[in-house]
GROMACS .gro file of C-alpha atoms in nm:
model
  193
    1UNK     CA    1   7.244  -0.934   2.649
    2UNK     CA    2   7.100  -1.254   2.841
    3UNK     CA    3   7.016  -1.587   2.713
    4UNK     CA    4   6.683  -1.559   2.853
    5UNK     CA    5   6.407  -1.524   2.589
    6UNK     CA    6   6.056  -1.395   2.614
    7UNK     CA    7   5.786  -1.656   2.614
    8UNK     CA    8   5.582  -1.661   2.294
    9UNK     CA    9   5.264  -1.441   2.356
   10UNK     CA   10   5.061  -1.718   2.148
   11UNK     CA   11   5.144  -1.928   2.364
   12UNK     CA   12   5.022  -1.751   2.669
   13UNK     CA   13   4.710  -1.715   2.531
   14UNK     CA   14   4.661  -2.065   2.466
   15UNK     CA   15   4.737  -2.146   2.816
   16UNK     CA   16   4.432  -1.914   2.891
   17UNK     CA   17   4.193  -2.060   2.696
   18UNK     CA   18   4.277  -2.389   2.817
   19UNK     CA   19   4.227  -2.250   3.157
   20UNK     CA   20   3.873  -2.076   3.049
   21UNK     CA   21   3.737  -2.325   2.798
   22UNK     CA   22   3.599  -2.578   3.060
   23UNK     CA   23   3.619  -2.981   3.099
   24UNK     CA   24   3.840  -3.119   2.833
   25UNK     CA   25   3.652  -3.423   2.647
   26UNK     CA   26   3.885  -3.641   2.804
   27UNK     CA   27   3.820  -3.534   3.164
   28UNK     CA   28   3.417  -3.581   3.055
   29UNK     CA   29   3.220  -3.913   3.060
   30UNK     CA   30   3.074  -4.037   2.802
   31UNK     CA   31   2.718  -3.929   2.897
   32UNK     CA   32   2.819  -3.580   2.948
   33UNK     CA   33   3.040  -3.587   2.595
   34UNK     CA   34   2.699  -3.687   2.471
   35UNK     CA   35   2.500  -3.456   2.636
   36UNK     CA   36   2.755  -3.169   2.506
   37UNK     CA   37   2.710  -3.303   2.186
   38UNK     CA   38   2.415  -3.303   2.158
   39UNK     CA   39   2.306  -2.951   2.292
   40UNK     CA   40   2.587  -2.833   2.008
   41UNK     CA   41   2.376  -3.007   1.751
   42UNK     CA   42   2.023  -2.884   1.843
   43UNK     CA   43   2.176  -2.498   1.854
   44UNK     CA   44   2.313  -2.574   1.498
   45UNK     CA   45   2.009  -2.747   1.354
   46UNK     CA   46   1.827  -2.399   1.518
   47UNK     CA   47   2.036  -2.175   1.357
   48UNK     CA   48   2.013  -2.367   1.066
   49UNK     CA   49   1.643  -2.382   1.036
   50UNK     CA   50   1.639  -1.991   1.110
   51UNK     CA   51   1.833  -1.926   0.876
   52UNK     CA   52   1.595  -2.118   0.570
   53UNK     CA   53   1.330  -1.919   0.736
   54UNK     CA   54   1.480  -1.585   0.677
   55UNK     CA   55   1.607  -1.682   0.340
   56UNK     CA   56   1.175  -1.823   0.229
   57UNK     CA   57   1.125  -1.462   0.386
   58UNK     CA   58   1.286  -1.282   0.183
   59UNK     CA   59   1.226  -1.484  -0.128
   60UNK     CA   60   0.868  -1.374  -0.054
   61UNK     CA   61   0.906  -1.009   0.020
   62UNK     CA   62   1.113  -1.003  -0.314
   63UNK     CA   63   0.821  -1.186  -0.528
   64UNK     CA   64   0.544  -0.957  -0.366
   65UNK     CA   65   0.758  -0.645  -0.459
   66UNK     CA   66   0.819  -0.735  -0.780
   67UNK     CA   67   0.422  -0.847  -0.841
   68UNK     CA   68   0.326  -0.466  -0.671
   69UNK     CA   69   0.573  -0.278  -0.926
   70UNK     CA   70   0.435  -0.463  -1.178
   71UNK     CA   71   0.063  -0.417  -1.094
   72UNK     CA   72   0.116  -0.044  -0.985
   73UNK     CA   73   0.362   0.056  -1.231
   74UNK     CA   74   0.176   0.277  -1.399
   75UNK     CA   75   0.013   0.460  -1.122
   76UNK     CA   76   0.167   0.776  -1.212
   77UNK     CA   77   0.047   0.772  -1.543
   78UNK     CA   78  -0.299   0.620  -1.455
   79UNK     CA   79  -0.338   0.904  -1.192
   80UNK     CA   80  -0.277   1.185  -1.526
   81UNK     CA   81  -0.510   1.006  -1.764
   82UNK     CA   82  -0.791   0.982  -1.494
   83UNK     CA   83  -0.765   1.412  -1.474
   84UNK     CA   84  -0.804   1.365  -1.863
   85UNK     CA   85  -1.109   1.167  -1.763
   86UNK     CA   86  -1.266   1.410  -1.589
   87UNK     CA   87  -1.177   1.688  -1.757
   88UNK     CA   88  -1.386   1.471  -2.041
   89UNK     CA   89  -1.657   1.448  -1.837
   90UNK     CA   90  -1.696   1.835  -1.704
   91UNK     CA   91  -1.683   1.899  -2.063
   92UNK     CA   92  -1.968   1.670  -2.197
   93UNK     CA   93  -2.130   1.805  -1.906
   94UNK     CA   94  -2.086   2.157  -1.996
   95UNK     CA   95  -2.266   2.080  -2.327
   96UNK     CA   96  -2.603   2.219  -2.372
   97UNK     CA   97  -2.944   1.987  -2.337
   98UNK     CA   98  -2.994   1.832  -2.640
   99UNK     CA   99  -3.280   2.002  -2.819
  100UNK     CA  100  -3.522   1.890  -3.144
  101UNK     CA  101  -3.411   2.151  -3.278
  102UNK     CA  102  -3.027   2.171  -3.215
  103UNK     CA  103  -2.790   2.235  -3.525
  104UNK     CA  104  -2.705   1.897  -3.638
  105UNK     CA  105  -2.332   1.989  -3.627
  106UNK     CA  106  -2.386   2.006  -3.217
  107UNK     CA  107  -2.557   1.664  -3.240
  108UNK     CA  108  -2.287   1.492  -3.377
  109UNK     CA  109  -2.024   1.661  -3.168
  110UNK     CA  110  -2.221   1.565  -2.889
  111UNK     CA  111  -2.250   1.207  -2.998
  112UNK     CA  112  -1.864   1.175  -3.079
  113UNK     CA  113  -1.787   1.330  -2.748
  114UNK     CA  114  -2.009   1.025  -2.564
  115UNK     CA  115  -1.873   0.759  -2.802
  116UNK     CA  116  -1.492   0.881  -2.720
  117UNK     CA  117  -1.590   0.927  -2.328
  118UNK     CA  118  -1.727   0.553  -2.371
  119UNK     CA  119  -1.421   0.396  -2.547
  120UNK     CA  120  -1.226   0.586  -2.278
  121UNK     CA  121  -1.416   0.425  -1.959
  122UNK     CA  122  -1.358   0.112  -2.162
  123UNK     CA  123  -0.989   0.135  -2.207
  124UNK     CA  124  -0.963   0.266  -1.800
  125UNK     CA  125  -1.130  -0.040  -1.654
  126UNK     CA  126  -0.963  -0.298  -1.911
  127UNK     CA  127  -0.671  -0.180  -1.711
  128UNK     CA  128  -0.795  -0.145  -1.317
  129UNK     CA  129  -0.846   0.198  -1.304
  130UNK     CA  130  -1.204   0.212  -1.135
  131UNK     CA  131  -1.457   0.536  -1.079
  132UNK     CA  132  -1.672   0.546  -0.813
  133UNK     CA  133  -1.890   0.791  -0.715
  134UNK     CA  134  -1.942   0.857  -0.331
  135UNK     CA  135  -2.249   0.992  -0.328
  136UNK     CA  136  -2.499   0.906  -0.036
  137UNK     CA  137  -2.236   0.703   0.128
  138UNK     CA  138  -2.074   0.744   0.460
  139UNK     CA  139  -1.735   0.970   0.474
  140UNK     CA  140  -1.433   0.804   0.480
  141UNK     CA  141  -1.117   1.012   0.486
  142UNK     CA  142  -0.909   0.719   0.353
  143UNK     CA  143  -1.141   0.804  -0.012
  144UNK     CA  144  -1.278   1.104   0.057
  145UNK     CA  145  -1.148   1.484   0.083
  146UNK     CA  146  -1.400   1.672   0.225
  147UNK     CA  147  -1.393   2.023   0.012
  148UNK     CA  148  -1.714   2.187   0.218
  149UNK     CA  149  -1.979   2.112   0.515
  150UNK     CA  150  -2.375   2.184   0.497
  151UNK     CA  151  -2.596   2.104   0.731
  152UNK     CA  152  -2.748   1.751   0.698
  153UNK     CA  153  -3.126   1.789   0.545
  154UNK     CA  154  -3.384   1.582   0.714
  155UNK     CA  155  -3.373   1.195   0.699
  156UNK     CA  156  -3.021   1.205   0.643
  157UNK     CA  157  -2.740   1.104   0.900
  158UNK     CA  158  -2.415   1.344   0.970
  159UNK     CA  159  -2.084   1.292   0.772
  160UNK     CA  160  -2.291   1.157   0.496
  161UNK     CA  161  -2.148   1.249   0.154
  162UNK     CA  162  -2.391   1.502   0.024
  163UNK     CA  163  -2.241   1.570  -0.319
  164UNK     CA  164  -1.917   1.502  -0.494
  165UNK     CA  165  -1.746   1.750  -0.692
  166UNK     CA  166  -1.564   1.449  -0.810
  167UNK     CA  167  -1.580   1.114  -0.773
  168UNK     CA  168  -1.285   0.838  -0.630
  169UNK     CA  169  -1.040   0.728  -0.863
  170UNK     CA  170  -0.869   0.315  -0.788
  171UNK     CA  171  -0.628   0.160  -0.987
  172UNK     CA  172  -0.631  -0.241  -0.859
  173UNK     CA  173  -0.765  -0.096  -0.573
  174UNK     CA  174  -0.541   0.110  -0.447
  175UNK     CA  175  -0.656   0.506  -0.417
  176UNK     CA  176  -0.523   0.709  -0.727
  177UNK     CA  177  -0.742   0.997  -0.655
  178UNK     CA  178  -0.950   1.047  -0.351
  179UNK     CA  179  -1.311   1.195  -0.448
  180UNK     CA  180  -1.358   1.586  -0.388
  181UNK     CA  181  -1.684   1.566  -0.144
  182UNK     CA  182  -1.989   1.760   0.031
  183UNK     CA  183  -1.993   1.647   0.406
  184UNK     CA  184  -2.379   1.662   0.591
  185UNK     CA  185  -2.263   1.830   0.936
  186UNK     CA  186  -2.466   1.860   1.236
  187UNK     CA  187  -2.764   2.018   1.246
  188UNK     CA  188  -2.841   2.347   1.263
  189UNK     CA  189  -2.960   2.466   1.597
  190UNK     CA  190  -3.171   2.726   1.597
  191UNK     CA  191  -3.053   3.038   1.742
  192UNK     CA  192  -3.155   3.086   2.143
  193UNK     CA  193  -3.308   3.470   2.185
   0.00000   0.00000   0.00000
């Protein structure tokens, strides 16, 4: 065995950095130690201040989110009580005219079927869900699902809602149900011969 021993590998590497790490504050003037200095504190106060900007970020994103699952919440459920809605509606609708001389049992089914339908519209927009009808307006594909084409009668413009087989649902605004429409097309041409 010899009496030689290994050099410490710590402190080779120490040795290295020295070498790598650049003037040594006592090799610098004081101008330069400043100017280091200072350079080292504006990339701290940087970091620093992107860092508070991130964190007010995400403070924010977390507020909205929790505002939007509040608000939309029950979009599932407002989306199944609007088909009760309509499914109210088609019904009234399916009623006969009222006639003089109707049995009076028919009148007041009729009547309790409006004053329900009423109370239910009430309840429905006491909580942001919103009808609309499309009807004469232009198509838009964000509201609208176009279910059939006809040609566009005179006077009126192409991809004009014609008729809707049911109308837009919201809830806050945001699309529940997008309105079953009619779409004016072209013009017919007439056939060449």
């Amino acid at each position: 065995m010899s009496d030689q021993t290994p050099a410490a590998p710590e402190a080779s590497a120490e040795s290295e950095l020295d070498a790598t790490a650049g003037p040594q504050p006592a090799e610098m003037t004081l101008e330069e130690r400043f100017q280091m200095l200072a350079e080292e504190l504006a990339g701290a106060r940087d970091k620093w201040l992107r860092a508070e900007a991130e964190t007010a970020n995400i403070r924010a994103r977390a507020v909205r989110e929790v505002a939007d699952a509040r608000q939309y919440a029950v979009q599932k459920f407002a989306a199944d009580v609007v088909e009760a809605a309509e499914n109210l509606r088609r019904g009234l609708a399916a009623l006969p005219a009222a006639a003089a001389a109707e049995p009076e049992l028919l009148t007041k089914l009729r009547g309790g079927f409006e004053g329900v339908e009423k109370s239910f519209w009430a309840i429905l927009e006491r909580n942001g869900v919103a009808r609309r009808d499309p009807t004469g307006e232009a198509f838009d594909p964000a509201l609208h699902q176009s279910m059939a084409e006809q040609p566009a009668p005179e006077g009126v413009e192409p991809g004009t809602v014609l008729q809707a087989w049911s109308a837009a649902w919201t809830l806050n605004g945001r699309l529940l149900k997008p309105a079953m429409v009619v779409v004016a097309s072209g013009a017919e041409k007439p056939d060449a011969a």
